[in-house]
Amino acid sequence: MFISISAGIVTFLLTLVGIPAFIQFYRKAQITGQQMHEDVKQHQAKAGTPTMGGFVFVVMSLVVSLIAALGFGKFSPAFITAWWVFAMYAVIGFLDDFLKVFKQINEGLTAKQKMLAQILIGIVSYFIYSHGEKSHIIHLLSWEFNIGIFFSIFIIIWLVGWSNAVNLTDGIDGLASITVAISLTAYAVIAVAHQQYDVLLIILSVIGGLLGFFVFNHKPAKIFMGDVGSLALGGFLAIVSILL
């Protein structure tokens, strides 16, 4: 548990240093920044705010947790599954943000492209999960349901649904970052109760990154996380709930 807490602190400090550097890069490159819908008049003042800040805390969380997992024997199938989902959904978000911000393609990835990518990652995640856990049981209150191969469909729907749900919350100061941090704190308690310290390691790493990001994301937000952060966090919440 000490290793997990240490990883969270390291990720927090690295994000705390990385975000200002990222904002400075954004300004020097004269990138347009966050675009707000013209009908939402209350948010027009936020237009031009740097986005893609999620890239910083995602990379920091992935690197720190991976080094800690490899160095302290936490590189388990459960850790690999959580790490994979977090990384791959971040890749989808990064591509979408990159097209919007750097290529000035307003739509970014099309809805069909994003959905297809999310489904494919869900399929691969199912096989990784099944190889390590071999559990197709859904727990509902005091009941257990073994749904067999249909668990693959459940995982896909769960991952896609959660990733898009969190994606909808980004763009309002501090909303996505702090609500996900609170949710992950609850999962961290569950991980400790179940003694799943491999999952706890990456959970605390992500929480550390989110808290470091929140320093610059609370009102008035100096930066938004973009799809690279929100899609990754949604997918991560979903897979952690399954692993626990």
Coordinates of C-alpha atoms in Angstrom, one line a residue:
M1 CA 0.0 0.0 0.0
F2 CA 2.9 2.3 0.7
I3 CA 4.1 1.9 -2.9
S4 CA 0.7 2.9 -4.2
I5 CA 0.5 6.0 -2.0
S6 CA 4.1 6.9 -3.1
A7 CA 3.1 6.5 -6.7
G8 CA 0.2 8.8 -6.3
I9 CA 2.3 11.5 -4.7
V10 CA 5.0 11.2 -7.4
T11 CA 2.3 11.5 -10.1
F12 CA 0.8 14.5 -8.3
L13 CA 4.1 16.3 -8.2
L14 CA 5.0 15.5 -11.8
T15 CA 1.6 16.7 -13.0
L16 CA 2.0 19.9 -10.9
V17 CA 5.2 20.6 -12.8
G18 CA 4.1 19.4 -16.2
I19 CA 0.8 21.3 -16.6
P20 CA 2.4 24.9 -16.4
A21 CA 5.0 23.7 -19.0
F22 CA 2.2 22.4 -21.2
I23 CA 0.3 25.7 -20.9
Q24 CA 3.4 27.7 -21.8
F25 CA 4.0 25.5 -24.8
Y26 CA 0.4 26.0 -25.8
R27 CA 0.7 29.8 -25.6
K28 CA 4.0 29.9 -27.4
A29 CA 2.7 27.8 -30.3
Q30 CA -0.3 30.2 -30.5
I31 CA -2.7 27.3 -30.6
T32 CA -6.4 28.3 -30.8
G33 CA -7.5 26.4 -27.7
Q34 CA -10.9 25.3 -26.4
Q35 CA -13.8 26.1 -28.7
M36 CA -17.2 26.7 -27.1
H37 CA -20.6 26.2 -28.8
E38 CA -21.9 29.6 -29.9
D39 CA -25.3 28.9 -28.3
V40 CA -23.8 28.6 -24.8
K41 CA -23.3 32.3 -24.1
Q42 CA -22.2 31.7 -20.5
H43 CA -19.1 29.8 -21.7
Q44 CA -17.9 32.2 -24.4
A45 CA -15.5 33.7 -22.0
K46 CA -13.7 30.3 -21.8
A47 CA -13.1 30.2 -25.5
G48 CA -9.4 30.0 -26.3
T49 CA -8.6 28.2 -22.9
P50 CA -5.8 25.6 -23.5
T51 CA -7.1 22.1 -23.8
M52 CA -5.5 18.6 -24.0
G53 CA -4.2 19.0 -20.5
G54 CA -5.3 15.4 -19.9
F55 CA -2.3 14.3 -22.0
V56 CA 0.0 15.4 -19.1
F57 CA -1.7 13.6 -16.2
V58 CA -2.5 10.5 -18.3
V59 CA 1.2 10.1 -19.4
M60 CA 2.4 10.7 -15.8
S61 CA 0.0 8.2 -14.4
L62 CA 0.8 5.6 -16.9
V63 CA 4.6 5.9 -16.6
V64 CA 4.7 6.1 -12.8
S65 CA 2.3 3.2 -12.3
L66 CA 4.1 1.0 -14.8
I67 CA 7.5 1.6 -13.3
A68 CA 6.1 0.9 -9.8
A69 CA 4.3 -2.2 -11.0
L70 CA 7.4 -3.6 -12.7
G71 CA 9.6 -2.7 -9.8
F72 CA 7.5 -4.0 -6.9
G73 CA 5.8 -7.1 -8.3
K74 CA 2.4 -5.6 -9.1
F75 CA 2.5 -6.3 -12.8
S76 CA -0.5 -8.6 -12.7
P77 CA -3.3 -9.4 -15.3
A78 CA -5.6 -7.0 -13.5
F79 CA -3.0 -4.2 -13.6
I80 CA -2.3 -4.8 -17.3
T81 CA -6.1 -4.7 -18.1
A82 CA -6.6 -1.4 -16.3
W83 CA -3.4 0.1 -17.7
W84 CA -4.3 -1.0 -21.2
V85 CA -7.8 0.5 -21.1
F86 CA -6.6 3.8 -19.7
A87 CA -3.9 4.1 -22.3
M88 CA -5.9 3.0 -25.3
Y89 CA -8.9 5.3 -24.6
A90 CA -6.4 8.1 -24.1
V91 CA -5.1 7.4 -27.6
I92 CA -8.6 7.7 -29.1
G93 CA -9.0 11.0 -27.3
F94 CA -5.6 12.3 -28.3
L95 CA -6.2 11.6 -32.0
D96 CA -9.6 13.4 -31.7
D97 CA -8.0 16.4 -29.9
F98 CA -5.0 16.5 -32.2
L99 CA -7.2 16.8 -35.3
K100 CA -9.3 19.5 -33.7
V101 CA -6.5 21.6 -32.2
F102 CA -3.5 21.1 -34.5
K103 CA -5.2 20.3 -37.8
Q104 CA -8.2 22.6 -37.2
I105 CA -10.6 19.9 -38.2
N106 CA -13.6 20.9 -36.1
E107 CA -15.2 17.5 -35.9
G108 CA -12.0 15.7 -35.1
L109 CA -12.6 12.0 -35.4
T110 CA -16.1 11.2 -36.7
A111 CA -18.6 9.7 -34.4
K112 CA -18.4 6.4 -36.3
Q113 CA -14.6 6.3 -36.1
K114 CA -14.6 6.9 -32.3
M115 CA -17.3 4.4 -31.7
L116 CA -15.5 1.7 -33.8
A117 CA -12.3 2.4 -32.0
Q118 CA -14.0 2.2 -28.6
I119 CA -15.7 -1.1 -29.5
L120 CA -12.4 -2.7 -30.8
I121 CA -10.6 -1.7 -27.6
G122 CA -13.5 -3.2 -25.6
I123 CA -13.2 -6.5 -27.5
V124 CA -9.4 -6.7 -26.9
S125 CA -10.0 -5.7 -23.2
Y126 CA -12.4 -8.6 -22.8
F127 CA -9.8 -11.1 -24.0
I128 CA -7.1 -9.6 -21.7
Y129 CA -9.5 -9.6 -18.8
S130 CA -10.7 -13.2 -19.4
H131 CA -7.2 -14.5 -19.7
G132 CA -6.4 -13.1 -16.2
E133 CA -9.6 -13.3 -14.3
K134 CA -11.7 -15.9 -16.1
S135 CA -14.8 -14.5 -14.4
H136 CA -18.1 -13.9 -16.3
I137 CA -20.1 -13.1 -13.2
I138 CA -22.1 -9.9 -12.6
H139 CA -22.9 -9.1 -9.0
L140 CA -26.2 -7.3 -8.3
L141 CA -26.9 -6.7 -4.6
S142 CA -26.8 -10.2 -3.1
W143 CA -27.3 -12.0 -6.4
E144 CA -24.7 -13.3 -8.8
F145 CA -25.3 -13.9 -12.5
N146 CA -22.9 -15.9 -14.7
I147 CA -23.6 -14.6 -18.2
G148 CA -20.8 -16.5 -19.9
I149 CA -19.8 -15.2 -23.4
F150 CA -22.3 -12.4 -23.0
F151 CA -19.9 -10.8 -20.6
S152 CA -18.0 -9.6 -23.6
I153 CA -21.0 -7.6 -24.7
F154 CA -21.4 -6.2 -21.2
I155 CA -17.7 -5.0 -21.1
I156 CA -18.0 -3.3 -24.5
I157 CA -21.2 -1.5 -23.5
W158 CA -19.8 -0.6 -20.1
L159 CA -16.5 0.8 -21.5
V160 CA -18.1 2.8 -24.3
G161 CA -20.9 4.1 -22.1
W162 CA -18.7 5.3 -19.3
S163 CA -16.0 6.8 -21.6
N164 CA -18.6 9.0 -23.3
A165 CA -20.4 9.8 -20.1
V166 CA -17.2 11.3 -18.5
N167 CA -16.4 13.0 -21.9
L168 CA -19.7 15.0 -21.6
T169 CA -18.6 16.5 -18.3
D170 CA -15.3 18.1 -19.5
G171 CA -15.4 21.8 -20.4
I172 CA -16.9 23.0 -17.1
D173 CA -14.2 24.2 -14.6
G174 CA -13.1 21.3 -12.4
L175 CA -16.2 19.1 -13.0
A176 CA -14.7 16.1 -14.7
S177 CA -11.4 16.1 -12.7
I178 CA -12.8 16.3 -9.2
T179 CA -15.8 14.1 -9.7
V180 CA -13.7 11.3 -11.1
A181 CA -11.1 11.8 -8.3
I182 CA -13.9 11.3 -5.8
S183 CA -15.2 8.2 -7.6
L184 CA -11.8 6.7 -7.8
T185 CA -11.3 7.4 -4.1
A186 CA -14.3 5.2 -3.4
Y187 CA -12.8 2.5 -5.6
A188 CA -9.5 2.8 -3.8
V189 CA -11.2 2.0 -0.5
I190 CA -12.8 -1.1 -2.2
A191 CA -9.4 -2.2 -3.6
V192 CA -7.9 -2.0 -0.1
A193 CA -10.8 -4.0 1.4
H194 CA -10.3 -6.7 -1.3
Q195 CA -6.5 -6.5 -1.0
Q196 CA -6.2 -5.8 -4.7
Y197 CA -3.1 -3.7 -4.4
D198 CA -2.2 -4.1 -8.0
V199 CA -5.4 -2.2 -9.0
L200 CA -4.9 0.2 -6.1
L201 CA -1.5 1.2 -7.5
I202 CA -2.9 2.5 -10.8
I203 CA -6.0 4.0 -9.1
L204 CA -3.9 6.1 -6.7
S205 CA -1.5 7.1 -9.6
V206 CA -4.5 8.4 -11.5
I207 CA -5.9 10.2 -8.5
G208 CA -2.5 11.9 -8.0
G209 CA -2.5 13.1 -11.6
L210 CA -6.1 14.4 -11.3
L211 CA -5.4 16.3 -8.1
G212 CA -2.3 17.9 -9.7
F213 CA -4.4 18.8 -12.8
F214 CA -7.2 20.2 -10.6
V215 CA -4.9 22.9 -9.3
F216 CA -5.0 24.4 -12.7
N217 CA -8.5 23.3 -13.7
H218 CA -10.7 24.7 -10.9
K219 CA -12.6 27.9 -11.5
P220 CA -11.4 29.9 -13.3
A221 CA -9.9 27.1 -15.3
K222 CA -6.5 27.7 -16.9
I223 CA -6.7 24.5 -18.9
F224 CA -9.1 21.8 -19.8
M225 CA -8.3 18.1 -20.1
G226 CA -9.8 17.5 -23.6
D227 CA -10.9 14.1 -24.9
V228 CA -7.5 12.6 -24.3
G229 CA -8.2 12.9 -20.5
S230 CA -12.0 12.5 -20.4
L231 CA -12.3 9.4 -22.6
A232 CA -9.4 7.8 -20.8
L233 CA -10.9 8.5 -17.4
G234 CA -14.4 7.1 -18.4
G235 CA -12.9 3.9 -19.7
F236 CA -10.7 3.6 -16.6
L237 CA -13.7 4.0 -14.2
A238 CA -15.5 1.3 -16.1
I239 CA -12.7 -1.3 -16.1
V240 CA -11.8 -0.6 -12.5
S241 CA -15.4 -1.3 -11.5
I242 CA -15.2 -4.6 -13.3
L243 CA -11.9 -5.6 -11.8
L244 CA -13.1 -4.8 -8.3

